[in-house]
Coordinates of C-alpha atoms in Angstrom, one line a residue:
X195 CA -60.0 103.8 -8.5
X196 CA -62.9 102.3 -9.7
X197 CA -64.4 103.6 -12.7
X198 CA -68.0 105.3 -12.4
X199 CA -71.3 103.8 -14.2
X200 CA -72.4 105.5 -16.6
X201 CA -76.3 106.8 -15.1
X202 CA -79.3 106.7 -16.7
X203 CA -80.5 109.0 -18.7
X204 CA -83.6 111.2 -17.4
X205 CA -85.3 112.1 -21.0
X206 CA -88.1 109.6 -21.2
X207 CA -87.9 109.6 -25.1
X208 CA -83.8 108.5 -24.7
X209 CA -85.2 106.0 -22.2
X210 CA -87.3 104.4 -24.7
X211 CA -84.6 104.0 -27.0
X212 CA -82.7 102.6 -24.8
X213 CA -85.1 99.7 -23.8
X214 CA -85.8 99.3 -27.7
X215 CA -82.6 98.6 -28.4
X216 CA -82.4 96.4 -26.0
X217 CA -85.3 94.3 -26.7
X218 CA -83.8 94.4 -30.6
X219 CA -80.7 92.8 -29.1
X220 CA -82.5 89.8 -27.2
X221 CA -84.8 89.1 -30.7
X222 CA -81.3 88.9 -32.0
X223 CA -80.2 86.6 -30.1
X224 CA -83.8 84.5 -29.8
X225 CA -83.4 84.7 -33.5
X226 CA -79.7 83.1 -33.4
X227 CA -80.5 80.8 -31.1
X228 CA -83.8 79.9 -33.2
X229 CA -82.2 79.3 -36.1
X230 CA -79.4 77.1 -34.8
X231 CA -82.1 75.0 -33.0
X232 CA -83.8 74.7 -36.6
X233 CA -80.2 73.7 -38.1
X234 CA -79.4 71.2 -35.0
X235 CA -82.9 69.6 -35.5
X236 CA -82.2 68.9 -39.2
X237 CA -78.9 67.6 -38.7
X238 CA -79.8 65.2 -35.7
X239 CA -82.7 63.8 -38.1
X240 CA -79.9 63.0 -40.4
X241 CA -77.5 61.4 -38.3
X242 CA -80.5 59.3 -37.4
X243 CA -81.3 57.9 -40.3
X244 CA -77.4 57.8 -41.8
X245 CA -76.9 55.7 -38.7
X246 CA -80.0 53.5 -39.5
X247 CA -78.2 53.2 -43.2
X248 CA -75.0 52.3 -41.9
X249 CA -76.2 49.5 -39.1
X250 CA -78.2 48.3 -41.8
X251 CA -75.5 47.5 -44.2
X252 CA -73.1 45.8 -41.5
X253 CA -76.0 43.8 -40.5
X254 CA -76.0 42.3 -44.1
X255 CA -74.0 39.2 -44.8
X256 CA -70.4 39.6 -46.3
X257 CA -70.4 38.2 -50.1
X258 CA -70.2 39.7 -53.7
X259 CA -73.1 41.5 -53.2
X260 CA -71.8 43.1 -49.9
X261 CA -68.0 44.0 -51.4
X262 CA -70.0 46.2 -54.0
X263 CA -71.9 48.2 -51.4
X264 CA -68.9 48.3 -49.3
X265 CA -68.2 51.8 -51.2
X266 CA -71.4 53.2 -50.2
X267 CA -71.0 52.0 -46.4
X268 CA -67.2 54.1 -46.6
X269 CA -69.1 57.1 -47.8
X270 CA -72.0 57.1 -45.5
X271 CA -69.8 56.8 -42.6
X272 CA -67.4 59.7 -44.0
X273 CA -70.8 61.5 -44.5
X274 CA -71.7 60.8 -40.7
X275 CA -68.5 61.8 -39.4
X276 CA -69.0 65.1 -41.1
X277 CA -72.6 65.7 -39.9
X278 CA -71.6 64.7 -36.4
X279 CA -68.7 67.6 -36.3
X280 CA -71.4 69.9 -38.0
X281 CA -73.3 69.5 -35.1
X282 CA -71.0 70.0 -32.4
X283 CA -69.6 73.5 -34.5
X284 CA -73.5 74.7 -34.4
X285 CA -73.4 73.5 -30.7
X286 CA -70.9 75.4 -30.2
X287 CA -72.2 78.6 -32.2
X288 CA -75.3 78.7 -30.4
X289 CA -73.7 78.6 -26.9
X290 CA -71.5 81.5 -28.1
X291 CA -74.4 83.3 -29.1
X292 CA -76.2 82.6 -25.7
X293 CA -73.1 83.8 -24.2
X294 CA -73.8 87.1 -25.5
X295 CA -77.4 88.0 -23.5
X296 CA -78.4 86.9 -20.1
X297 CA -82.0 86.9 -21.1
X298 CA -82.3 84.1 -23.2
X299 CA -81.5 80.4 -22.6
X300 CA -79.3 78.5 -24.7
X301 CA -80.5 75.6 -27.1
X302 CA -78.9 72.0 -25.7
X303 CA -77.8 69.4 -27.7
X304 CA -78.9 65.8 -26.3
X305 CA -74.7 64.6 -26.7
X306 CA -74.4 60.7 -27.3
X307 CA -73.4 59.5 -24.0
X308 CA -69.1 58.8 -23.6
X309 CA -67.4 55.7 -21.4
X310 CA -65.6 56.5 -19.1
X311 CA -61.6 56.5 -20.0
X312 CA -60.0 52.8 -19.8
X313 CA -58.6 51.8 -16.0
X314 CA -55.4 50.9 -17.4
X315 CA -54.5 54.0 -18.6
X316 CA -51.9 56.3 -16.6
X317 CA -53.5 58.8 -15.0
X318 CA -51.2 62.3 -14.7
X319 CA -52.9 65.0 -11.9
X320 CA -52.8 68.4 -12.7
X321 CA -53.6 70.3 -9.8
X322 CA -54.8 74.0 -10.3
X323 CA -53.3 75.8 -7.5
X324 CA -56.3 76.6 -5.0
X325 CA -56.3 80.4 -3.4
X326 CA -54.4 81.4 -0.2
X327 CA -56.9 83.6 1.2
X328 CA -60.5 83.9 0.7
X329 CA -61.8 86.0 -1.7
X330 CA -64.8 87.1 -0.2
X331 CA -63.3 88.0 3.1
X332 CA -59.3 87.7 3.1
X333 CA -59.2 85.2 5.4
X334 CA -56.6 82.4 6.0
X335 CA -58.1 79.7 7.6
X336 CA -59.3 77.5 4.5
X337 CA -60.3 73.9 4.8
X338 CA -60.0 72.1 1.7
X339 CA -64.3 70.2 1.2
X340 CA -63.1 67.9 -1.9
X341 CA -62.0 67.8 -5.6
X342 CA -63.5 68.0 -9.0
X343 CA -61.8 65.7 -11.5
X344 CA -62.1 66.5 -15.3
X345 CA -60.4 63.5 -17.6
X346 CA -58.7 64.5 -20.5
X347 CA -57.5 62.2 -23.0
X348 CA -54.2 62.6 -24.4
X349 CA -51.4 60.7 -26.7
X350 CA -48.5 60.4 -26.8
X351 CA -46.3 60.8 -29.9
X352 CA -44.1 57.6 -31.4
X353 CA -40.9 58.0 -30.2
X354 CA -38.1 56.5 -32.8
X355 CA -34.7 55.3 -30.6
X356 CA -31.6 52.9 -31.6
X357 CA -30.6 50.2 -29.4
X358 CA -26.9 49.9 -29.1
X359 CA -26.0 46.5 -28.7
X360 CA -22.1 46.2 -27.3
X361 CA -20.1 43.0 -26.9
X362 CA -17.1 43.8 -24.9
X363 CA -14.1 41.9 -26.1
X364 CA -11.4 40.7 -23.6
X365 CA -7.6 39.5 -23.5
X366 CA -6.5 37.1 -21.0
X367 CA -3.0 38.0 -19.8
X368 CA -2.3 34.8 -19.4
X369 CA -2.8 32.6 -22.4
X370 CA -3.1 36.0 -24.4
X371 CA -7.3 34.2 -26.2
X372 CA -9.7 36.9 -27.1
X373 CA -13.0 36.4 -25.9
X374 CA -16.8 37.4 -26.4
X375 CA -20.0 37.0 -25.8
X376 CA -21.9 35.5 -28.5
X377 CA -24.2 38.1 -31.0
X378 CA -27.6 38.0 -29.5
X379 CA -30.5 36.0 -31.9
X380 CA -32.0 38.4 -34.4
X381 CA -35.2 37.0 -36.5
X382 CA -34.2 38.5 -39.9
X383 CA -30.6 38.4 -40.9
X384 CA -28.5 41.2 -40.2
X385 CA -31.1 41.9 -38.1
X386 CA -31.2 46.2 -38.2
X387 CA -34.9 46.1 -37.5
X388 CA -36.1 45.6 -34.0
X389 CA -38.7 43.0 -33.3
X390 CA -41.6 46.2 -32.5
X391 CA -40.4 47.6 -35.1
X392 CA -41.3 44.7 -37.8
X393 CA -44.9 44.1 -35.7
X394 CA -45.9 47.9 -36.3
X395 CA -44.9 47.5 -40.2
X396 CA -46.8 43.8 -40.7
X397 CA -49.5 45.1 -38.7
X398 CA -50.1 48.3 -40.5
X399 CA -49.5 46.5 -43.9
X400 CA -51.9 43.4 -43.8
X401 CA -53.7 44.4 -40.7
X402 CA -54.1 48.1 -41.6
X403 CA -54.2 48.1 -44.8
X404 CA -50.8 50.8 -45.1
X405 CA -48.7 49.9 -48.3
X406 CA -44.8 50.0 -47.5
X407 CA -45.1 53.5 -49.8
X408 CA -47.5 55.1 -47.7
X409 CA -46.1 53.6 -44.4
X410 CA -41.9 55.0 -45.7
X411 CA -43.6 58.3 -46.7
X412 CA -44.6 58.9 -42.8
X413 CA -41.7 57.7 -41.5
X414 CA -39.4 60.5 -43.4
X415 CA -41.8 63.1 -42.3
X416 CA -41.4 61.9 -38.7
X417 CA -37.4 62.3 -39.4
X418 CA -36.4 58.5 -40.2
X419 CA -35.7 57.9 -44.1
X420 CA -36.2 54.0 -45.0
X421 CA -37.1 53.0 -49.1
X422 CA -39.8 51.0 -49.8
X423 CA -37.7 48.3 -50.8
X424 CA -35.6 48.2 -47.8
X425 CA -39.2 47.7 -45.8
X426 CA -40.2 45.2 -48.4
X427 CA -37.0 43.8 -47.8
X428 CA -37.5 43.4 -43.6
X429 CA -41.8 42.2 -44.7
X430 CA -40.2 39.0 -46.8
X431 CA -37.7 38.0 -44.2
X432 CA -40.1 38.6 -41.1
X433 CA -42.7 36.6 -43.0
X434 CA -40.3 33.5 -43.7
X435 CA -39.4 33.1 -39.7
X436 CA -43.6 33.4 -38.7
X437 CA -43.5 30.5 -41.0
X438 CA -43.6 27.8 -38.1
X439 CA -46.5 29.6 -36.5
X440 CA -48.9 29.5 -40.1
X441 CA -48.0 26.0 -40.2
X442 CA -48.8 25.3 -36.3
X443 CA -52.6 27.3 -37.5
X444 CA -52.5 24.9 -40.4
X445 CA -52.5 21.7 -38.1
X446 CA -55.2 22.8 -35.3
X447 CA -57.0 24.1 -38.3
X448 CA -57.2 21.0 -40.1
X449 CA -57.8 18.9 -36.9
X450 CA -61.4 20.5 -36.6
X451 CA -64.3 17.7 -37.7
X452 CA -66.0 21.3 -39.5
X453 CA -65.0 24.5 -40.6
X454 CA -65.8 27.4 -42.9
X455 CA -64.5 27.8 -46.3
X456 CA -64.8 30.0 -48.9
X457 CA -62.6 32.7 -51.0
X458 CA -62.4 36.1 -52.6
X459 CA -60.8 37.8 -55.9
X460 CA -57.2 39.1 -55.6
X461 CA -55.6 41.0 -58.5
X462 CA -52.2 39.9 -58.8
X463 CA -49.8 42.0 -61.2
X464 CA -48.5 40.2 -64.4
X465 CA -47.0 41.0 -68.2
X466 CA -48.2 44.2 -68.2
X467 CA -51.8 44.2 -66.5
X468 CA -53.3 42.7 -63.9
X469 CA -54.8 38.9 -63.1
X470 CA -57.7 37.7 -61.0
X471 CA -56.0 35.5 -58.2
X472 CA -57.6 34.5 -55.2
X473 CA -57.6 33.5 -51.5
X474 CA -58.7 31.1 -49.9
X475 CA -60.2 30.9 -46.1
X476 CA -60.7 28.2 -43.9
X477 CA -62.1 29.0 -40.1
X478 CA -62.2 26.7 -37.2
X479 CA -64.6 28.0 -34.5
X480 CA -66.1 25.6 -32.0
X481 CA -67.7 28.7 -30.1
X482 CA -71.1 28.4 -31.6
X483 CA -71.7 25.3 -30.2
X484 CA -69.9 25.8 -26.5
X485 CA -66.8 23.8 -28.4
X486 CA -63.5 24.7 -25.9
X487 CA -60.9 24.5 -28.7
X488 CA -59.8 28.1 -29.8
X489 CA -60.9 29.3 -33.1
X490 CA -58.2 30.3 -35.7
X491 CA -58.3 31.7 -40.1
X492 CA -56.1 29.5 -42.1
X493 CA -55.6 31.5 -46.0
X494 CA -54.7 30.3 -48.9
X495 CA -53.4 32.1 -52.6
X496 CA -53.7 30.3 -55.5
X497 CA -53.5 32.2 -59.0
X498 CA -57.3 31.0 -60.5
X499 CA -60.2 29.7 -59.2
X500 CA -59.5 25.8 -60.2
X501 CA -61.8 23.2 -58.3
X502 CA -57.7 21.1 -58.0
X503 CA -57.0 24.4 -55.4
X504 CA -59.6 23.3 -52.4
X505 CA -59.0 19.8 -52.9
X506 CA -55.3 20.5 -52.3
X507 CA -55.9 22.7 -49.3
X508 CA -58.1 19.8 -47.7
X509 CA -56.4 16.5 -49.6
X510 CA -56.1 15.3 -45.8
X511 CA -58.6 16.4 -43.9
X512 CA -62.5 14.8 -44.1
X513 CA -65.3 16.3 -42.2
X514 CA -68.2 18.7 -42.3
X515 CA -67.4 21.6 -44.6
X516 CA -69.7 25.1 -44.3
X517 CA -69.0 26.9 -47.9
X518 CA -71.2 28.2 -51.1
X519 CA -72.3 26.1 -54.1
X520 CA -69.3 26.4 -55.7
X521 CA -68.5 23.6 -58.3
X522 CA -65.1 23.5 -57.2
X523 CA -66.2 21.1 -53.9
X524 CA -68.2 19.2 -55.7
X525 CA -65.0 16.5 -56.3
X526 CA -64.6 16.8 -52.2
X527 CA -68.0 15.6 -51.6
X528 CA -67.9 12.5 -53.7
X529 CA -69.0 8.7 -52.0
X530 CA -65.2 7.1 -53.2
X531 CA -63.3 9.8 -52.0
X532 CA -60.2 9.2 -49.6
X533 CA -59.2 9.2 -46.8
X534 CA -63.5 10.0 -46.2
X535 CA -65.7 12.1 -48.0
X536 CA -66.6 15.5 -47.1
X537 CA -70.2 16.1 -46.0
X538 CA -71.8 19.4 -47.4
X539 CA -73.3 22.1 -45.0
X540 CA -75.5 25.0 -47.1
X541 CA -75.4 28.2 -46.2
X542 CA -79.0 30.0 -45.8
X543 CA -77.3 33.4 -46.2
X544 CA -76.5 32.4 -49.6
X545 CA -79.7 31.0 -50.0
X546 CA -81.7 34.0 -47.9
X547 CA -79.7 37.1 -51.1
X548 CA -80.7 35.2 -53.6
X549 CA -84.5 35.9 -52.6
X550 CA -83.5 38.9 -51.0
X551 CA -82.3 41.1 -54.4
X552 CA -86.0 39.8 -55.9
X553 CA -87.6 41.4 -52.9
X554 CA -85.4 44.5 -52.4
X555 CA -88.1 47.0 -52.4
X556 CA -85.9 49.8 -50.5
X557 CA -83.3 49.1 -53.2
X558 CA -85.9 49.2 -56.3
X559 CA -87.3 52.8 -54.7
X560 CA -83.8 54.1 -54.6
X561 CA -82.8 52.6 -58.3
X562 CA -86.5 54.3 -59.6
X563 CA -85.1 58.0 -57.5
X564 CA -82.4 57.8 -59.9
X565 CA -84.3 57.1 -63.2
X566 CA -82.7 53.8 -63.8
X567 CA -84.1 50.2 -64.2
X568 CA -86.0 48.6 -61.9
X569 CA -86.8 44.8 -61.6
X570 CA -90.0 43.8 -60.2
X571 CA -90.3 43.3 -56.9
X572 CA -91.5 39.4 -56.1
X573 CA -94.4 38.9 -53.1
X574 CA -93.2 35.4 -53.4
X575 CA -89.6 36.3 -52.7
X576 CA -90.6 38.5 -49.8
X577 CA -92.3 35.5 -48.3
X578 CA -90.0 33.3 -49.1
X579 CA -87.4 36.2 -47.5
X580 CA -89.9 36.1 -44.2
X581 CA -89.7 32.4 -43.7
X582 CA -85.7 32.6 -43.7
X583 CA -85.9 35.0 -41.1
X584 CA -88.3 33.1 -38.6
X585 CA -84.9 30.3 -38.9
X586 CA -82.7 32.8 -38.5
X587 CA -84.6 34.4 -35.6
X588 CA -84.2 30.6 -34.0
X589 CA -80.5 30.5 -34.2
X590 CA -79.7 33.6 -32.3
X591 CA -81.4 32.6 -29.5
X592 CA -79.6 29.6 -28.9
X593 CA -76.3 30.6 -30.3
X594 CA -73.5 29.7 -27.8
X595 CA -75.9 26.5 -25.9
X596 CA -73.9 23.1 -26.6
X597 CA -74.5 21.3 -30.1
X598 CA -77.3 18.8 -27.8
X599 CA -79.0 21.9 -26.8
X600 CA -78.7 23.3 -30.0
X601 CA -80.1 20.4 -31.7
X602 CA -83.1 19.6 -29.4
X603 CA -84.1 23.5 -29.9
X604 CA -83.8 22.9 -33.5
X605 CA -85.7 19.6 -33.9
X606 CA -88.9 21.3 -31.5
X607 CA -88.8 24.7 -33.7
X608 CA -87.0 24.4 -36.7
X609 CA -87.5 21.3 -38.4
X610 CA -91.6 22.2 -38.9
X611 CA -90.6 25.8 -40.3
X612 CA -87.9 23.3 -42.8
X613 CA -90.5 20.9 -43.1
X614 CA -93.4 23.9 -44.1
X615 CA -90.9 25.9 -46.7
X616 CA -90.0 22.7 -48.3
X617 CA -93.4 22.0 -49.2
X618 CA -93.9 25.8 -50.3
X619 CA -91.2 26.0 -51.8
X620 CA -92.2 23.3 -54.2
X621 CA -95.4 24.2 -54.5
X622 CA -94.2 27.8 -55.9
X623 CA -91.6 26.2 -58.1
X624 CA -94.4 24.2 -60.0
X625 CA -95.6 28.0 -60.8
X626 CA -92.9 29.4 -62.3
X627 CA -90.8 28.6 -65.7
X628 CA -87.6 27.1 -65.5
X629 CA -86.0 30.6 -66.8
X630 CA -87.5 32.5 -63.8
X631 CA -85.3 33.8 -61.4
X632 CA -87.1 33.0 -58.4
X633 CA -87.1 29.6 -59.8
X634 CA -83.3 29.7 -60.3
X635 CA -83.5 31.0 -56.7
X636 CA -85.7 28.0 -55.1
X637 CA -83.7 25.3 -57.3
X638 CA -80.5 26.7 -55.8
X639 CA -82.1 25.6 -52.3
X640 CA -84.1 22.3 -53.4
X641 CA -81.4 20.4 -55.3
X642 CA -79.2 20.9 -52.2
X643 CA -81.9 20.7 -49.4
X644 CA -80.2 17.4 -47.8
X645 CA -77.5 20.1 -47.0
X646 CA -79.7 22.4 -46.1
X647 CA -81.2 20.2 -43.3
X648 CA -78.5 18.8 -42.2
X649 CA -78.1 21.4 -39.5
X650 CA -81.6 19.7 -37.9
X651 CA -79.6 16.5 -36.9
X652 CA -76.1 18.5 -36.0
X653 CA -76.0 21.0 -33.4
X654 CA -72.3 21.7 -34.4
X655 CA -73.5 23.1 -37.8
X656 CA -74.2 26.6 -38.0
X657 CA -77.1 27.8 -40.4
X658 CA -74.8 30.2 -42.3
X659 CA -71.0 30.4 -43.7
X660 CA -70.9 34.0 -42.2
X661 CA -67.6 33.0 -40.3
X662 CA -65.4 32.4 -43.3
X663 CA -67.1 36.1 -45.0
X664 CA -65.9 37.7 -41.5
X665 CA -62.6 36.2 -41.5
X666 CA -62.3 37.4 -45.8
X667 CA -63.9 41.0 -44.4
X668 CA -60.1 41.9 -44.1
X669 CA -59.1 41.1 -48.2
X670 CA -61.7 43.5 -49.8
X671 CA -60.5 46.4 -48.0
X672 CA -57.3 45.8 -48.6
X673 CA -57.8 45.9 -52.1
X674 CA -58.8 49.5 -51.8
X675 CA -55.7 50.6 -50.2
X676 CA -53.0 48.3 -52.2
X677 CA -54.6 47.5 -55.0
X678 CA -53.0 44.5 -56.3
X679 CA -50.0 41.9 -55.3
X680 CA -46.9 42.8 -56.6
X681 CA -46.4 38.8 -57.5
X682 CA -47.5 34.7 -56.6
X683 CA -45.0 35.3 -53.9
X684 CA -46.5 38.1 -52.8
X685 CA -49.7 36.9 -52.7
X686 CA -48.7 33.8 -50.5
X687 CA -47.3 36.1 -48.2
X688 CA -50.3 38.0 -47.6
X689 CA -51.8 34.4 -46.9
X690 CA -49.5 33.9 -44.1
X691 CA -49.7 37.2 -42.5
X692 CA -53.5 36.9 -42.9
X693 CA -53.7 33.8 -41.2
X694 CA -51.7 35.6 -38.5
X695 CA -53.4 38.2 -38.4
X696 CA -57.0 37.1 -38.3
X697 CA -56.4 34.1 -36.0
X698 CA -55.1 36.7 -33.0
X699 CA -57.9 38.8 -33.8
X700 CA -60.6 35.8 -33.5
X701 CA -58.7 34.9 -30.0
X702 CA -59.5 38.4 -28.7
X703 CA -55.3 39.3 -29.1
X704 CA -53.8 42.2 -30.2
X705 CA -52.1 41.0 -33.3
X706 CA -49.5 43.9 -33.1
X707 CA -48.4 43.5 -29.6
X708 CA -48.3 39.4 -30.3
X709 CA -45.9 39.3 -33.3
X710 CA -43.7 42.1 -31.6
X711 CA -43.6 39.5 -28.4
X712 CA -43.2 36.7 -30.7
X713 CA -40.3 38.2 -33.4
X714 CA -38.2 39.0 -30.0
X715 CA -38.4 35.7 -29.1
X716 CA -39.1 33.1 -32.0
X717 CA -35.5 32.7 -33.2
X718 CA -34.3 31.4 -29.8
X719 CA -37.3 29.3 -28.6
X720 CA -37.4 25.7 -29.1
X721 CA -38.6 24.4 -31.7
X722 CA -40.5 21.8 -30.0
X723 CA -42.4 24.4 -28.0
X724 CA -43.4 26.2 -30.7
X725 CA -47.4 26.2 -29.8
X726 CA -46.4 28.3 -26.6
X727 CA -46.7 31.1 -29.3
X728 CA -50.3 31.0 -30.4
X729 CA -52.3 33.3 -29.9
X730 CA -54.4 31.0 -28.0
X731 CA -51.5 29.9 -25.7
X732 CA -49.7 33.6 -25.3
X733 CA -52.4 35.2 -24.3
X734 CA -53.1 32.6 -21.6
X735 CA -49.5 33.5 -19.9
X736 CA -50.0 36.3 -18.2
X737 CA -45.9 36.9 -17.7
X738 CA -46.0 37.2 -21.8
X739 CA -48.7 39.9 -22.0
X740 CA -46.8 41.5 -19.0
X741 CA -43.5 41.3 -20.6
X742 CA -45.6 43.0 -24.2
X743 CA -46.8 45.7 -21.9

């Protein structure tokens, strides 16, 4: 039986108290609702201008500058993260609180917009059984109008298994030989570690940034023990048969007529403290300039910073080389040199910091915030800033056009801007003292403007060495995470796995699903069809990627 309502009462004083009570409820709940507009408000301004901050900072070139501010882009994002699930909590507060009175409307959040789920991705129906009869009127005769589909993204937790390999042995009754079949190739001796298996640990190790500690530590507490040194073990011996593969990136590297080079600190352990080693990068990639041959990272370890290091790397090779001023080239560029000199290429970005930390006025304002020393701020190096910008500004417009494209373009806008800041340049310089930074900043471009032009009369030389930095973007964070190479060993085999690594990722490839396609099958492919492996080359065979998948 249904339960009775309660009636009103008839006393017009208990009537009033009624409705103010009431009314005190649905100030409550305007109040609520008030201030958790107040709070969204505040934290959407935020998350604004942390997002500004942080598109900022990945718009800035890759260098020594960048590496240092590479701490405060970690934080601002961990910041943002936070303020994002702040937001969706309030969200979520005020719609309770809305839920509680029917006279007030709830406070939306304008939600960033979501893409839809990938297509590749199974799809599993869940079908909430519909009613039998109608609820309004108990009848039967239901005719089904259509569906509402909600999408729910779920995962799937690694699953560990052991694959039994058995080879049957057999007697013949007639000659009484034992027979059977041959042990199936394995890519690391007494092979116990499947070919995923060794992809997921190389991956997360160089690719990831997971040290072998961090990596054996979660595989205990998902039930499988393994030492660090038993994975360290499996990491040299995976590394020594991908050999063929760094040396096949070696050769198309080297058979470019320009690349990228440039290199970043390393610490390497020694007697009882740490050295300064360093790798070395060298990127092929035509695609600026329309070029059809895939791009690829070659890396190099070397223990110091010795010019004899890049002239070993390239003792061969003769070209156009894109890299900083380092002294270390300087041999490489030389008239007598053999087989050909190299020809230099600056790098504007280089060139465009150097003005840039003189006209850092956001920087100085924040350094002045915090009470320490501020640097003046330089109106000729935020001219000088400007004018670098207008070139820049030129080049993304006709990045990807073909290198006669790229150099008409260049001759018809370019070469007056060049022509213009040469002249300023030098006019500025005859200004200054020689001790001045900004001068130190426009002799770094003047005494190497021939290089700094030569991209006017190339259209396969690109204005800045920012594809080497991307291609190093993978070392500093590592560094975080590892903190140093265990040995000269180890650092040369982070240079292969790097190279590895970096050229699948340049080619659009999923570096962990390549080397697990590639350890399963590297030990029995012929040698002489080794280049069916590159990245370049698997990715094109469709049977590979649907064998991977």
């Amino acid at each position: 039986m249904d339960k009775a309502v309660s009636p009103l009462p008839d006393d017009v004083e208990a009537l009033k108290a009624l409705l103010a009570a009431a009314v005190l409820r649905a100030d409550d709940a305007e109040a609520r609702l008030a201030k958790a507009k107040a709070r969204e408000s505040a934290i959407e301004a935020l998350i604004a201008h942390l997002k500004l901050q942080i598109a900022r900072l990945r718009r800035e070139q890759y260098g020594a500058s960048a590496e240092r501010s590479r701490h405060l882009l970690d934080q601002l994002e961990l910041q943002l993260e936070d303020l994002e699930a702040d937001a969706c909590e309030n969200d979520c507060a005020a719609e309770a609180a809305a839920a509680k009175t029917s006279e007030v409307a709830a406070f939306d959040r304008k939600r960033p917009s979501r893409k839809p789920f990938p297509e590749h991705l199974p799809r599993e129906r869940v079908v909430i059984p519909a009613p039998c009869l109608c609820p309004s009127c108990g009848g039967a005769r239901l005719s089904k109008l259509g569906e509402d589909i909600t999408e729910t993204l779920e995962v799937i937790p690694r699953q560990w298994k052991v694959i039994q390999t058995v080879r049957e042995k057999f007697s013949c009754r007639d000659c009484e030989m034992i027979m059977q079949p041959p042990a199936p190739f394995h890519v690391v001796p007494r092979g116990w570690a499947g070919p995923s298996f060794l992809a997921m640990l190389l991956f997360e190790k160089y690719g990831q940034h997971q040290p072998l500690n961090r990596q054996a530590e979660r595989f205990a507490r998902e039930g499988v023990a393994l030492s660090t040194s038993t994975l360290a073990d499996q990491v040299g011996a995976a590394a020594f048969a991908l050999m063929p593969l760094y040396r096949r990136i070696e050769t198309h590297v080297l058979d470019a007529t320009r690349i990228h080079g440039d290199d970043t600190t390393v610490p390497v352990m020694a007697k009882g403290k740490t050295d300064t080693a360093r790798l070395w990068v060298y990127v092929r990639d035509d695609r600026p300039f329309a070029g059809c041959d895939p791009p690829a990272a070659l890396f190099h370890y070397s223990r110091d910073r010795r010019g004899e290091h890049p002239r070993a790397h390239l003792a061969s090779w003769a070209g156009i080389l894109q890299a900083d001023a380092y002294g270390g080239y300087n041999e490489l560029y030389a008239p007598g040199r053999q087989p050909a000199p190299v020809i230099e290429a600056g790098c504007f970005a280089h060139a465009r910091r150097k003005f840039f930390e003189l006209a850092d006025v956001e920087g100085a304002a924040r350094r002045r915030s915090r009470g320490e020393h501020t640097g003046m701020i330089y109106p000729i190096a935020l001219e000088a800033v400007q004018r670098l910008d207008a070139l820049f500004e030129i080049e993304r417009g006709i990045n990807g056009k073909t290198a006669a494209e790229r150099v008409a373009l260049r001759q018809e806008r370019s070469a007056p801007l060049m022509a213009d800041l040469h002249a300023w340049l030098t006019a500025q310089l005859a200004k200054l003292s020689r001790s001045h930074d900004l001068a130190k900043a426009i002799g770094y471009m003047l005494r190497r403007w021939d290089a700094f032009t030569r991209f006017l009369d190339d259209g396969r030389i690109c204005i800045t060495n920012n594809a080497a930095e991307r291609a190093l973007r993978c070392v500093p964070l590592g560094r975080k995470a590892w903190l140093f190479c265990g040995s000269d060993r180890g650092g040369q085999r982070a240079a292969v796995l790097y190279t590895l690594i970096q050229t699948a990722r340049l080619n659009d490839v999923d570096p962990q699903a390549w080397l697990a396609d590639v350890l399963a099958r590297i030990a029995g492919h012929p040698a002489h069809r080794i280049d069916e492996l590159l990245p370049w080359n698997w990715r094109a065979n469709a049977g590979v990627l649907s064998q991977a998948a």
